[in-house]
Amino acid sequence: MPRYDLVEDLRQCASQLEQALATLQQQLTALPLLVGRVFSLPPVAKGTEHDPVTQISVTQHLGNEARELALQHYCRLFIQHQSENISTKAAVRLPGALCFEANEQQHTLLHQQVEHINQLKAGLERIITVDSGLPSEARFDFVHTHLRGLLTLNAYRAITLLDAPDSVRFGWANKHIIKNVTPQEIVAKLEKSLKAGRAQAPWTREQWAEKVQLELEAVRALPRGARLKIKRPVKVQPIARIWNKEQQKQTQLACPSPLLVLCPDRQRVPEFGELLNYDAENITWRYKPEAESLWLLIPRLHLYCNRPVEAV
């Protein structure tokens, strides 16, 4: 059971985060908006979180409307802040950017405020995932007992603040989470699953144990020198490409929330691109390196082997 002062830390951190976001909202409302461009995406309905995504329609919002949507988005921390039909398992995304004119003092204050907010967000995540000492399956009850309706995906998400880049362009990224693992690590994971004695729908406890046992045997039967890799697909996500002419450098950032851009000179506003609709059937690859040949071993773990194997 989490100790009392940990619960107080959790509540205090969430309260400070709400206050800090409200202050940021006031600061940004007071600044001259040079460019506002955000792109709303279709909401993810409850029960569709794991459906494959092949098309995404984008709606563009400009100017003050973009600013209002962005400020609401930053402050969306609780279920009460969104429709009850929207999934709470998928974070609401609003790619785009807001560019403000800021003098030296305003620039300093905004950087301090965004840094403070991001520290609170990281602190909230640390309290829930580390300090609580709870396994992942127990965290939901802990959070919603003490912070009813908290949208952790939204609360953890940092705000990005940039200083006068030359251009900001938007696009889509299809990625995989790739991790090299050893057979010993997978064996330990499967043995732990067996000892837990739990089942996963639609299997009974006995059927699940039999399935895990077959997976164990398949890993143990791998030839010496076989290499394993977890290659889990990540759903397509909006990205921003930031160009710095002086450094001749492009930086690619995930863009689930509007970027904040500060400019000291309204005569030198960055060029902002548009986010086009996503269509999986019409992706043009700039460069797609030849992938290593891999064979799927355990589909539910997205576990692959560099030797020919049959999936369990």
XYZ file of N, CA, C and O in Angstrom, residues 183-195 208-222 228 297-298 300-301 303 312:
140
model
N 18.024 -14.927 -25.236
C 17.105 -16.027 -24.908
C 16.878 -16.144 -23.400
O 15.765 -16.451 -22.957
N 17.934 -15.892 -22.620
C 17.806 -15.990 -21.163
C 16.791 -14.968 -20.621
O 16.014 -15.278 -19.705
N 16.789 -13.763 -21.177
C 15.833 -12.745 -20.737
C 14.395 -13.159 -21.053
O 13.485 -12.960 -20.243
N 14.190 -13.729 -22.237
C 12.846 -14.154 -22.625
C 12.393 -15.345 -21.781
O 11.233 -15.407 -21.354
N 13.312 -16.276 -21.522
C 12.976 -17.423 -20.665
C 12.545 -16.927 -19.283
O 11.534 -17.389 -18.729
N 13.289 -15.993 -18.719
C 12.952 -15.453 -17.401
C 11.579 -14.784 -17.424
O 10.782 -14.936 -16.483
N 11.276 -14.057 -18.501
C 9.985 -13.374 -18.635
C 8.840 -14.383 -18.702
O 7.808 -14.218 -18.048
N 9.035 -15.448 -19.488
C 7.987 -16.455 -19.642
C 7.797 -17.265 -18.361
O 6.664 -17.603 -17.993
N 8.883 -17.569 -17.685
C 8.785 -18.301 -16.414
C 8.034 -17.468 -15.375
O 7.231 -17.999 -14.598
N 8.286 -16.171 -15.360
C 7.577 -15.277 -14.440
C 6.085 -15.267 -14.747
O 5.238 -15.272 -13.834
N 5.754 -15.293 -16.049
C 4.353 -15.330 -16.462
C 3.680 -16.612 -16.001
O 2.537 -16.607 -15.543
N 4.404 -17.721 -16.101
C 3.855 -19.008 -15.651
C 3.588 -18.995 -14.147
O 2.536 -19.431 -13.680
N 4.550 -18.481 -13.390
C 4.416 -18.475 -11.934
C 3.273 -17.565 -11.470
O 2.659 -17.813 -10.428
N -3.849 -20.875 -21.038
C -2.791 -19.861 -21.097
C -1.460 -20.444 -20.631
O -0.418 -20.203 -21.241
N -1.487 -21.220 -19.559
C -0.265 -21.849 -19.062
C 0.330 -22.780 -20.122
O 1.554 -22.821 -20.309
N -0.522 -23.506 -20.831
C -0.051 -24.407 -21.890
C 0.585 -23.612 -23.025
O 1.630 -24.002 -23.567
N -0.022 -22.486 -23.371
C 0.512 -21.627 -24.439
C 1.895 -21.088 -24.061
O 2.834 -21.116 -24.866
N 2.018 -20.590 -22.838
C 3.299 -20.040 -22.378
C 4.357 -21.141 -22.311
O 5.532 -20.919 -22.638
N 3.956 -22.340 -21.917
C 4.895 -23.459 -21.854
C 5.447 -23.794 -23.241
O 6.642 -24.057 -23.406
N 4.590 -23.740 -24.257
C 5.039 -23.979 -25.637
C 6.019 -22.898 -26.083
O 7.004 -23.178 -26.778
N 5.761 -21.672 -25.669
C 6.666 -20.578 -26.010
C 8.025 -20.774 -25.335
O 9.079 -20.547 -25.960
N 7.989 -21.218 -24.103
C 9.230 -21.508 -23.379
C 10.052 -22.567 -24.093
O 11.272 -22.429 -24.283
N 9.392 -23.630 -24.486
C 10.091 -24.724 -25.168
C 10.693 -24.260 -26.487
O 11.799 -24.680 -26.860
N 9.983 -23.387 -27.194
C 10.490 -22.881 -28.480
C 11.746 -22.047 -28.285
O 12.700 -22.135 -29.067
N 11.777 -21.231 -27.236
C 12.962 -20.399 -26.977
C 14.136 -21.272 -26.537
O 15.270 -21.084 -26.979
N 13.866 -22.236 -25.679
C 14.931 -23.116 -25.194
C 15.504 -23.988 -26.311
O 16.656 -24.436 -26.226
N 14.716 -24.230 -27.352
C 15.155 -25.090 -28.456
C 15.953 -24.332 -29.518
O 16.438 -24.949 -30.478
N 16.104 -23.015 -29.340
C 16.843 -22.243 -30.342
C 18.300 -22.691 -30.399
O 18.911 -22.999 -29.368
N 17.866 -12.752 -30.832
C 16.460 -12.393 -30.710
C 16.281 -10.882 -30.693
O 17.149 -10.151 -30.214
N 8.865 -15.434 -34.024
C 8.876 -16.586 -33.130
C 7.664 -16.576 -32.186
O 6.926 -17.559 -32.104
N 7.450 -15.471 -31.452
C 6.314 -15.368 -30.531
C 5.534 -14.099 -30.908
O 5.925 -12.988 -30.536
N 2.755 -12.616 -29.944
C 2.195 -11.708 -28.934
C 3.264 -10.827 -28.296
O 2.965 -9.753 -27.775
N 4.514 -11.271 -28.326
C 5.624 -10.477 -27.793
C 6.356 -9.703 -28.883
O 7.328 -9.000 -28.600
N 8.309 -10.966 -30.953
C 9.667 -11.495 -30.807
C 10.098 -12.193 -32.090
O 9.429 -13.112 -32.567
N 5.141 -19.642 -32.706
C 4.463 -20.469 -31.717
C 3.004 -20.049 -31.619
O 2.720 -18.868 -31.410
